[in-house]
Coordinates of C-alpha atoms in Angstrom, one line a residue:
M14 CA 162.3 89.4 66.5
N15 CA 161.7 87.6 69.8
V16 CA 163.2 90.4 71.6
D17 CA 160.9 92.9 70.0
N18 CA 157.9 90.7 70.9
N19 CA 159.0 90.4 74.4
N20 CA 159.5 94.2 74.7
N21 CA 156.1 94.8 73.2
H22 CA 154.6 92.3 75.7
E23 CA 156.4 94.0 78.6
R24 CA 155.2 97.4 77.4
S25 CA 151.6 96.0 77.0
R26 CA 151.7 94.5 80.5
S27 CA 153.1 97.7 81.9
T28 CA 150.4 99.7 80.3
S29 CA 147.8 97.3 81.5
D30 CA 149.1 97.4 85.0
Q31 CA 149.1 101.2 84.9
N32 CA 145.5 101.4 83.6
F33 CA 144.5 99.0 86.4
S34 CA 146.2 101.1 88.9
I35 CA 144.5 104.3 87.7
E36 CA 141.0 102.7 87.8
D37 CA 141.7 101.3 91.2
V38 CA 142.7 104.7 92.5
E39 CA 139.6 106.3 91.0
S40 CA 137.4 103.6 92.5
S41 CA 139.1 104.1 95.9
D42 CA 138.6 107.9 95.6
K43 CA 134.9 107.4 94.9
S44 CA 134.5 105.0 97.9
N45 CA 136.3 107.5 100.1
A46 CA 133.9 110.3 99.0
F47 CA 130.8 108.5 100.3
D48 CA 129.7 106.9 103.5
D49 CA 128.2 103.4 103.9
D50 CA 124.7 104.8 103.2
G51 CA 125.7 106.3 99.8
R52 CA 125.6 109.9 101.1
V53 CA 128.5 112.3 100.8
R54 CA 131.1 111.4 103.4
R55 CA 130.4 113.2 106.7
T56 CA 133.3 115.3 108.1
G57 CA 132.0 116.3 111.6
T58 CA 134.2 116.0 114.6
L59 CA 134.0 116.4 118.4
M60 CA 134.7 120.1 118.1
T61 CA 132.0 120.8 115.5
A62 CA 129.4 118.8 117.3
S63 CA 130.2 120.6 120.6
A64 CA 129.9 123.9 118.8
H65 CA 126.5 123.0 117.5
I66 CA 125.4 122.0 120.9
I67 CA 126.7 125.1 122.6
T68 CA 125.1 127.3 119.9
A69 CA 121.7 125.5 120.5
V70 CA 121.9 125.5 124.3
I71 CA 123.5 128.7 125.4
G72 CA 120.9 131.0 124.0
S73 CA 119.2 134.1 125.3
G74 CA 117.7 131.8 128.0
V75 CA 120.9 132.3 130.0
L76 CA 120.0 135.9 130.6
S77 CA 116.8 134.9 132.5
L78 CA 118.6 132.6 135.0
A79 CA 119.3 135.3 137.5
W80 CA 115.5 136.0 137.6
A81 CA 114.8 132.3 137.9
V82 CA 117.2 131.9 140.9
A83 CA 115.6 135.0 142.5
Q84 CA 112.2 133.3 142.4
L85 CA 113.4 130.0 143.8
G86 CA 116.0 131.3 146.3
W87 CA 119.5 130.0 147.0
I88 CA 118.7 126.4 147.8
A89 CA 116.0 125.5 145.3
G90 CA 117.6 127.7 142.5
T91 CA 121.1 126.2 142.8
L92 CA 119.7 122.7 143.0
A93 CA 117.5 123.2 140.0
L94 CA 120.5 124.4 137.9
I95 CA 122.4 121.3 138.9
M96 CA 119.5 118.8 138.7
F97 CA 118.5 119.8 135.1
S98 CA 122.1 119.7 134.0
V99 CA 122.4 116.1 135.2
I100 CA 119.0 115.1 133.6
T101 CA 119.9 116.7 130.3
L102 CA 123.3 114.9 130.2
F103 CA 121.7 111.6 131.1
T104 CA 118.8 111.7 128.6
S105 CA 121.1 113.1 125.8
S106 CA 123.6 110.3 126.3
L107 CA 120.7 107.8 126.0
L108 CA 119.5 109.5 122.8
A109 CA 123.0 109.3 121.2
N110 CA 122.6 105.4 121.2
F111 CA 119.6 105.6 118.8
Y112 CA 121.3 107.1 115.7
R113 CA 121.8 103.5 114.3
F114 CA 119.5 100.5 114.5
P115 CA 119.9 97.8 115.8
D116 CA 123.6 98.0 116.4
P117 CA 125.0 101.4 117.5
I118 CA 128.1 100.9 115.3
T119 CA 127.1 99.0 112.1
G120 CA 123.3 99.4 112.1
T121 CA 121.2 101.4 109.7
R122 CA 121.3 105.2 110.3
N123 CA 118.4 107.2 111.6
Y124 CA 118.9 110.6 110.0
T125 CA 116.4 112.5 112.2
Y126 CA 114.9 112.3 115.7
M127 CA 111.5 111.3 114.1
Q128 CA 113.1 108.4 112.3
A129 CA 114.7 107.2 115.5
V130 CA 111.3 107.3 117.3
E131 CA 109.6 105.5 114.4
T132 CA 112.3 102.8 114.3
Y133 CA 112.2 102.0 118.0
L134 CA 108.6 103.0 119.1
G135 CA 106.4 102.8 116.1
G136 CA 103.9 105.0 114.1
R137 CA 101.7 106.7 116.6
K138 CA 104.6 108.0 118.8
Y139 CA 106.4 108.9 115.6
R140 CA 103.6 111.3 114.6
F141 CA 103.4 112.7 118.1
C142 CA 107.2 113.3 118.1
G143 CA 106.9 115.0 114.7
I144 CA 104.3 117.4 116.0
A145 CA 106.2 118.2 119.2
Q146 CA 109.6 118.6 117.4
Y147 CA 108.4 120.8 114.6
I148 CA 106.3 123.0 116.9
N149 CA 109.5 123.5 118.9
L150 CA 111.7 124.2 115.8
V151 CA 109.4 126.6 114.0
G152 CA 108.5 128.3 117.3
S153 CA 112.2 128.7 118.1
S154 CA 112.8 130.4 114.7
I155 CA 110.0 132.9 115.4
G156 CA 111.3 133.5 119.0
Y157 CA 114.8 134.1 117.8
T158 CA 113.6 136.6 115.3
I159 CA 111.7 138.6 118.0
T160 CA 114.6 138.3 120.5
T161 CA 117.1 139.5 117.9
A162 CA 114.9 142.6 117.2
F163 CA 114.7 143.3 120.9
G164 CA 118.5 143.0 121.1
I165 CA 119.0 145.5 118.3
G166 CA 116.4 147.8 119.9
A167 CA 118.3 147.6 123.2
I168 CA 121.5 148.8 121.4
K169 CA 119.7 151.7 119.9
R170 CA 118.0 152.7 123.2
A171 CA 121.2 152.4 125.2
T172 CA 123.0 154.7 122.8
C173 CA 120.2 157.2 122.8
I174 CA 120.0 157.3 126.6
H175 CA 123.8 157.7 126.8
K176 CA 123.6 160.7 124.4
N177 CA 120.3 162.3 125.6
G178 CA 119.9 161.2 129.3
H179 CA 117.6 158.8 131.0
T180 CA 114.6 161.2 130.6
A181 CA 114.8 161.1 126.8
A182 CA 112.1 159.3 124.8
C183 CA 114.2 156.7 123.2
H184 CA 112.3 154.2 121.0
A185 CA 113.4 151.7 118.3
S186 CA 111.5 150.1 115.5
N187 CA 111.4 146.3 116.1
E188 CA 109.7 145.7 112.7
L189 CA 112.7 147.1 110.7
S190 CA 115.1 145.0 112.8
M191 CA 113.0 141.9 112.1
L192 CA 113.0 142.6 108.4
I193 CA 116.8 143.0 108.3
F194 CA 117.2 139.8 110.3
G195 CA 114.9 138.1 107.8
V196 CA 117.0 139.2 104.8
V197 CA 120.2 137.9 106.4
Q198 CA 118.5 134.6 107.2
I199 CA 117.3 134.2 103.6
V200 CA 120.9 134.4 102.4
L201 CA 122.3 132.1 105.1
S202 CA 119.5 129.6 104.6
Q203 CA 121.0 128.7 101.2
I204 CA 123.7 126.8 103.1
P205 CA 122.9 123.3 102.0
N206 CA 122.7 121.4 105.3
I207 CA 123.6 121.5 109.0
S208 CA 127.0 119.8 108.4
K209 CA 128.1 122.9 106.4
L210 CA 127.2 125.2 109.4
S211 CA 130.3 124.4 111.4
G212 CA 131.9 127.7 110.9
L213 CA 128.8 129.7 111.7
S214 CA 128.2 127.5 114.8
V215 CA 131.7 128.2 116.0
I216 CA 131.2 131.9 115.6
A217 CA 127.8 131.7 117.4
A218 CA 129.4 129.7 120.2
I219 CA 132.1 132.3 120.7
M220 CA 129.5 135.0 120.8
S221 CA 127.5 133.2 123.5
F222 CA 130.7 132.9 125.6
T223 CA 131.4 136.6 125.0
Y224 CA 128.0 138.0 126.2
S225 CA 127.9 135.5 129.1
F226 CA 131.4 136.7 130.2
I227 CA 130.3 140.3 129.9
G228 CA 127.3 139.7 132.0
I229 CA 129.3 137.8 134.6
G230 CA 132.0 140.6 134.6
L231 CA 129.4 143.4 135.0
S232 CA 127.8 141.4 137.9
V233 CA 131.1 141.0 139.6
S234 CA 131.8 144.8 139.1
R235 CA 128.4 145.7 140.6
I236 CA 129.0 143.4 143.6
A237 CA 132.6 144.8 144.1
G238 CA 131.2 148.3 143.9
G239 CA 129.2 147.8 147.1
E240 CA 125.9 146.8 145.7
H241 CA 124.4 144.3 148.1
P242 CA 120.6 143.9 147.4
K243 CA 118.6 141.6 149.5
T244 CA 118.7 137.9 148.7
S245 CA 117.2 135.0 150.7
I246 CA 117.2 131.2 150.9
T247 CA 113.6 131.1 149.6
G248 CA 113.9 133.9 147.0
V249 CA 111.3 136.7 146.6
E250 CA 109.3 137.2 149.7
V251 CA 105.6 136.9 149.9
G252 CA 104.0 140.1 151.1
V253 CA 107.1 142.2 150.3
D254 CA 108.0 141.5 146.7
V255 CA 105.0 139.4 145.5
T256 CA 101.7 138.0 146.6
S257 CA 101.4 134.3 147.5
E258 CA 99.7 133.6 144.1
E259 CA 102.5 135.4 142.2
K260 CA 105.1 133.5 144.2
I261 CA 103.7 130.1 143.1
V262 CA 103.3 131.1 139.5
R263 CA 106.8 132.6 139.3
C264 CA 108.3 129.5 140.9
F265 CA 106.6 127.3 138.2
Q266 CA 107.9 129.7 135.5
A267 CA 111.4 129.6 137.0
L268 CA 111.6 125.8 137.0
G269 CA 110.4 125.9 133.4
N270 CA 113.0 128.5 132.4
I271 CA 115.9 126.5 133.8
A272 CA 114.7 123.2 132.3
F273 CA 114.2 124.6 128.8
A274 CA 117.5 126.5 128.9
Y275 CA 119.3 123.1 128.9
A276 CA 117.2 121.3 126.3
F277 CA 118.7 120.5 122.8
S278 CA 117.4 117.0 122.2
Q279 CA 115.2 118.1 119.4
I280 CA 118.2 118.5 117.1
L281 CA 120.7 116.0 118.7
I282 CA 120.2 113.2 116.1
E283 CA 120.5 115.8 113.3
I284 CA 123.8 117.0 114.8
Q285 CA 125.0 113.4 115.2
D286 CA 124.3 112.8 111.5
T287 CA 127.1 115.2 110.7
L288 CA 129.8 113.2 112.4
K289 CA 132.4 111.0 110.7
S290 CA 131.7 107.2 111.1
S291 CA 135.1 106.6 112.7
P292 CA 135.4 106.7 115.6
P293 CA 131.7 105.5 116.2
E294 CA 129.2 108.3 116.1
H295 CA 127.5 107.5 119.3
K296 CA 130.8 107.6 121.3
V297 CA 131.8 111.0 119.8
M298 CA 128.3 112.3 120.4
K299 CA 128.4 111.4 124.0
K300 CA 131.7 113.1 124.4
A301 CA 130.3 116.2 122.6
T302 CA 127.2 116.2 124.9
T303 CA 129.4 116.0 128.0
V304 CA 131.6 118.9 126.7
G305 CA 128.5 121.0 125.7
V306 CA 126.5 120.4 128.9
T307 CA 129.5 120.9 131.2
I308 CA 130.4 124.2 129.6
T309 CA 126.8 125.2 129.6
T310 CA 126.4 124.4 133.3
F311 CA 129.5 126.4 134.2
F312 CA 128.1 129.5 132.5
Y313 CA 124.6 129.0 133.8
M314 CA 125.8 128.7 137.4
L315 CA 127.9 131.8 137.1
C316 CA 125.2 133.9 135.3
G317 CA 122.4 132.7 137.6
I318 CA 124.2 133.0 140.9
L319 CA 126.3 136.1 140.3
G320 CA 123.3 137.8 138.7
Y321 CA 121.2 137.0 141.8
I322 CA 123.9 138.4 144.1
A323 CA 124.1 141.6 141.9
F324 CA 120.4 142.3 141.7
G325 CA 118.9 140.3 144.6
N326 CA 115.2 139.7 144.6
K327 CA 114.7 142.5 142.1
A328 CA 116.6 140.7 139.4
P329 CA 115.3 141.6 135.9
G330 CA 114.1 139.0 133.4
N331 CA 117.1 139.8 131.2
F332 CA 119.9 140.7 133.6
L333 CA 121.8 142.6 131.0
T334 CA 119.0 145.3 131.1
G335 CA 120.0 146.0 134.6
F336 CA 123.3 147.6 133.5
D337 CA 123.5 151.0 131.9
E338 CA 127.2 151.7 132.0
P339 CA 129.6 151.3 130.4
F340 CA 127.1 151.7 127.6
W341 CA 129.5 150.6 124.9
L342 CA 130.1 147.3 126.7
V343 CA 126.4 146.6 127.2
D344 CA 125.9 147.5 123.5
F345 CA 128.6 145.0 122.5
A346 CA 127.0 142.3 124.6
N347 CA 123.7 142.9 122.9
A348 CA 125.4 142.8 119.5
C349 CA 127.0 139.4 120.5
I350 CA 123.5 138.1 121.3
V351 CA 122.3 139.2 117.9
V352 CA 125.1 137.4 116.1
H353 CA 124.6 134.3 118.2
L354 CA 120.9 134.2 117.4
V355 CA 121.7 134.5 113.7
G356 CA 123.6 131.2 114.0
A357 CA 121.0 129.6 116.4
Y358 CA 118.2 130.3 113.9
Q359 CA 120.1 128.3 111.3
V360 CA 120.8 125.4 113.6
F361 CA 117.1 125.1 114.5
S362 CA 115.9 125.7 110.9
Q363 CA 118.1 123.2 109.1
P364 CA 116.1 120.1 110.3
V365 CA 112.9 121.7 108.9
F366 CA 114.6 122.5 105.6
S367 CA 116.0 119.0 105.3
S368 CA 112.6 117.3 106.1
V369 CA 110.8 119.4 103.4
E370 CA 113.4 118.9 100.8
E371 CA 113.7 115.1 101.4
K372 CA 110.0 114.6 101.1
S373 CA 109.9 116.8 97.9
R374 CA 112.6 114.6 96.3
K375 CA 110.6 111.5 97.0
W376 CA 107.4 113.0 95.6
W377 CA 108.9 114.6 92.5
P378 CA 112.1 112.6 91.9
E379 CA 112.4 113.5 88.2
T380 CA 111.4 117.2 88.4
A381 CA 114.5 119.3 87.6
F382 CA 113.2 122.3 89.7
V383 CA 113.3 120.0 92.8
V384 CA 116.4 117.8 92.3
K385 CA 118.7 119.5 89.8
E386 CA 121.7 121.5 91.1
Y387 CA 123.6 124.1 89.2
P388 CA 127.3 124.6 90.2
I389 CA 128.3 128.2 90.6
K390 CA 132.0 129.0 91.2
I391 CA 132.6 131.7 93.8
P392 CA 136.1 133.2 93.3
F393 CA 138.7 132.3 96.0
L394 CA 136.0 130.4 98.0
C395 CA 134.2 127.4 96.7
T396 CA 131.7 126.1 94.2
F397 CA 128.1 126.8 95.3
K398 CA 125.5 124.3 94.1
L399 CA 122.3 126.3 93.3
N400 CA 119.0 124.5 93.7
F401 CA 115.9 126.5 92.8
F402 CA 113.5 124.6 95.0
R403 CA 115.9 125.1 98.0
V404 CA 116.0 128.9 97.2
V405 CA 112.2 129.2 97.0
S406 CA 111.2 126.9 99.9
R407 CA 113.7 128.3 102.3
S408 CA 113.0 131.9 101.4
L409 CA 109.3 131.3 101.9
Y410 CA 110.0 129.7 105.3
V411 CA 112.1 132.7 106.5
T412 CA 109.5 135.1 105.1
A413 CA 106.7 133.3 107.0
T414 CA 108.6 133.3 110.3
T415 CA 109.6 136.9 109.9
T416 CA 106.0 137.9 109.1
L417 CA 104.6 136.0 112.1
S418 CA 107.2 137.7 114.3
I419 CA 106.1 141.2 113.1
I420 CA 102.4 140.4 113.5
F421 CA 102.7 138.7 116.9
P422 CA 105.6 140.4 118.7
F423 CA 104.3 138.9 122.0
F424 CA 104.9 135.4 120.6
N425 CA 107.7 134.8 123.1
D426 CA 105.1 134.5 125.8
I427 CA 103.3 131.8 123.7
L428 CA 106.7 130.2 123.1
G429 CA 107.1 129.7 126.8
L430 CA 103.9 127.7 126.9
L431 CA 104.9 125.7 123.8
G432 CA 108.3 125.0 125.3
A433 CA 106.7 123.8 128.5
L434 CA 104.5 121.4 126.5
V435 CA 107.2 119.9 124.3
F436 CA 110.1 119.7 126.8
W437 CA 109.0 116.5 128.5
P438 CA 108.3 114.3 125.4
L439 CA 111.4 115.4 123.4
A440 CA 114.0 115.8 126.2
V441 CA 112.8 113.0 128.5
Y442 CA 110.0 110.7 127.5
F443 CA 111.2 109.5 124.1
P444 CA 114.8 108.9 125.1
I445 CA 113.8 106.9 128.1
E446 CA 111.2 104.8 126.2
M447 CA 113.6 104.1 123.4
H448 CA 116.2 103.0 126.0
I449 CA 113.8 100.6 127.6
V450 CA 113.0 99.1 124.2
Q451 CA 116.7 99.0 123.0
T452 CA 118.1 97.4 126.2
R453 CA 115.0 95.3 126.9
V454 CA 114.6 96.6 130.5
L455 CA 112.3 94.3 132.4
S456 CA 108.9 95.8 133.3
Y457 CA 108.6 96.7 137.0
S458 CA 112.2 96.1 137.7
M459 CA 114.1 98.6 139.8
K460 CA 115.7 100.1 136.7
W461 CA 112.3 100.3 135.0
W462 CA 110.8 102.1 138.0
G463 CA 113.7 104.5 138.3
L464 CA 113.3 105.5 134.6
K465 CA 109.6 105.9 134.9
V466 CA 109.8 108.0 138.1
L467 CA 112.3 110.3 136.4
S468 CA 110.0 110.6 133.4
G469 CA 107.0 111.3 135.6
A470 CA 108.9 114.0 137.6
C471 CA 109.9 115.8 134.5
L472 CA 106.3 115.6 133.2
I473 CA 105.1 117.3 136.4
V474 CA 107.7 120.1 135.9
S475 CA 106.5 120.6 132.3
L476 CA 102.9 120.8 133.5
L477 CA 103.7 123.2 136.3
A478 CA 105.7 125.4 133.9
A479 CA 102.8 125.3 131.4
A480 CA 100.5 126.4 134.2
G481 CA 102.8 129.2 135.1
S482 CA 102.9 130.4 131.5
V483 CA 99.1 130.9 131.4
T484 CA 97.6 133.9 133.2
I485 CA 93.8 134.0 133.8
D486 CA 92.5 137.5 134.7
L487 CA 89.1 137.2 136.3
S488 CA 88.8 141.0 136.7
L489 CA 86.9 141.2 133.5
P490 CA 84.3 138.4 133.9
E491 CA 81.9 139.9 131.4
V492 CA 84.5 139.3 128.6
L493 CA 84.0 135.5 129.1
I494 CA 80.3 135.9 128.2
I495 CA 80.1 138.6 125.5
I496 CA 83.3 138.3 123.5
L497 CA 83.3 135.7 120.8
E498 CA 86.8 135.7 119.3
S499 CA 89.6 138.2 119.7
F500 CA 90.1 140.2 122.8
Y501 CA 92.9 142.8 123.5
E502 CA 93.8 144.5 126.7
A503 CA 96.2 147.4 127.2
V504 CA 98.1 147.6 130.5
F505 CA 100.7 149.9 131.9
K506 CA 104.0 148.0 132.7
G507 CA 105.5 150.8 134.8
G508 CA 105.4 151.2 138.6
A509 CA 101.7 152.1 138.9
H510 CA 99.4 149.1 139.1
V511 CA 96.1 150.3 137.8
G512 CA 94.9 147.3 135.8
S513 CA 93.6 147.8 132.3
I514 CA 93.8 151.2 130.7
A515 CA 92.1 150.1 127.5
T516 CA 90.2 147.0 126.3
G517 CA 88.6 146.0 123.1
G518 CA 87.6 143.1 120.9
R519 CA 84.8 141.4 119.1
Y520 CA 81.4 141.7 120.8
D521 CA 79.3 139.4 118.6
N522 CA 77.5 137.6 121.4
L523 CA 76.5 140.9 123.0
I524 CA 74.4 142.0 120.0
G525 CA 72.7 138.6 120.0
M526 CA 71.9 138.8 123.7
L527 CA 70.3 142.2 123.4
G528 CA 68.7 141.8 120.0
T529 CA 67.1 139.2 117.9
K530 CA 70.0 138.1 115.7
E531 CA 73.7 137.8 115.7
V532 CA 75.5 140.9 114.4
H533 CA 79.3 141.1 113.9
A534 CA 80.6 144.0 116.0
V535 CA 83.8 145.4 117.6
G536 CA 84.2 147.7 120.5
V537 CA 86.9 149.5 122.5
S538 CA 87.0 151.3 125.8
L539 CA 89.5 153.7 127.3
G540 CA 89.9 154.4 131.0
I541 CA 90.6 158.0 131.7
E542 CA 91.0 157.6 135.4
P543 CA 93.7 155.0 135.2
V544 CA 95.6 157.2 132.8
F545 CA 95.5 160.1 135.3
N546 CA 96.6 157.7 138.1
I547 CA 99.6 156.7 136.0
M548 CA 100.5 160.3 135.4
E549 CA 100.2 161.1 139.1
Q550 CA 102.4 158.2 140.0
I551 CA 105.1 159.2 137.5
H552 CA 105.0 162.8 138.8
K553 CA 105.4 161.4 142.3
D554 CA 108.3 159.2 141.4
R555 CA 110.2 161.9 139.6
N556 CA 109.7 164.6 142.3
H557 CA 109.7 162.3 145.3
Q558 CA 106.5 164.0 146.6
T559 CA 102.7 163.7 146.3
T560 CA 100.9 165.7 143.7
R561 CA 98.5 167.4 146.2
A562 CA 99.5 169.3 149.3
T563 CA 96.9 167.5 151.3
K564 CA 95.3 164.1 151.2
T565 CA 91.8 165.6 150.6
E566 CA 90.3 164.7 147.3
V567 CA 87.1 166.7 146.6
L568 CA 85.3 167.5 143.4
V569 CA 83.0 170.5 143.5
S570 CA 80.4 170.1 140.8
I571 CA 78.4 173.1 139.6
L572 CA 74.9 172.3 138.4
G573 CA 73.6 175.9 138.1
D574 CA 74.9 179.4 137.3
D575 CA 75.9 180.3 140.9
L576 CA 79.7 180.3 140.7
I577 CA 80.2 182.4 143.8
Q578 CA 78.7 179.8 146.2
A579 CA 80.8 177.0 144.6
A580 CA 84.0 179.1 144.8
E581 CA 83.4 179.7 148.5
L582 CA 82.8 176.1 149.2
A583 CA 85.9 175.1 147.3
S584 CA 88.0 177.6 149.3
K585 CA 86.8 176.3 152.6
L586 CA 87.7 172.7 151.6

């Protein structure tokens, strides 16, 4: 009897120990599934963070570096590429320290750039940071949509020219390309967050390497083939290539292009929030920043310098457009740009999605439409969690950016101005100010002065780039007086410089000036003479000769019925 009781006791204890062990394992599994802030455990690594950075940085801006070096010349162009690389690496390394507060290892997490600024600098600067950051993010989404359409159009035109010759009228619809891009982005936007974009970022990074290598290879081939266009220490020459005013403006634009090509600080904290907590996030992020910026600088130097050697002072804004053959390789490079921009769009859009959805969950925490997720099993892949608010809000965002891209296909010009305005606060000012607060740098010390001088110098670059992005044409002074709102001007971008060939807009003030009341009106004018001048120049370029046999230009006007006298006069002339 005692034996049976002992056996039962042993079995009971064994069962109890087993149950305890199972509960302990389940508790351990749950703790391993979440980070210290209660969110799903982050799985990002040095490789994924580096891929995100490269995807964000090596964008279509690399294609304009040959043009930028051509404007600045060998010395200033090369120094600018190196200088902004060092500045970006320095300020990004500073920014990586602000992911947690107050301690960079055990402190509370800042999930976004805006939260970091609010934590360290306070409310006013937090709001200023938010405006600058989201202008940049939304503007980049629109810019990527337009650039993708241009890339697809370049593929279509290159194929058409290869088949039909350079004289063929080859055109491509950018609107259709933008619509297709928008549909693709609506699908990809359902990826829950930036940490799930690792695969797409790796693919996009590979694409950026590919089209950069193609551009470098084509440049080397052009140089080896005997092409040696004129280059100089100071870049494009005043009086030969450009006027003195154009030289100044282009130098400002070139500095801006190089500076903005390196910037990725607006999404650095968001990328850092994808990293595993061990090893410490700020250490891994600094390594990822070093890897990303080093690789970026390598490609930028090759593309900028070799592109300048290949095309000289006539380097195009997109140096891939300077190559026609082999057409299939150029087409493939443009295809790589398109695929890369698909990933870049997502990297820059995910912070916007995250901000909207986080605020919505706070405002409507018990609304099923906002917070509830429905698991959907995808065979052989994974379980996709469907959230209706995510589907609707992200689809509306993509639709809005696509629509704006179609309505304003010239938005890239505006984006250059916006980029100039937000570069300094996001990439330089806020990282330096937060570093001064975090490390308690003494005011007016040598270190303090060094940081302030660096910030001030970058502010000057931003202002100069912004000035270079704005063109004021005083050839139509009456427009400043009589046009109230919209004004449009059509110009010919070919070789003939004839000014405007058509202008139009709203002339509300004109009616009021000439009458007794304000009347809404629109007007348009077309210049016939500039059109003929363009036709004449095109004929001259194609046939390598002037249109007329002599330089005499005479119009014999007939005011009466005497055609004989007019004919005699014309024959003598």
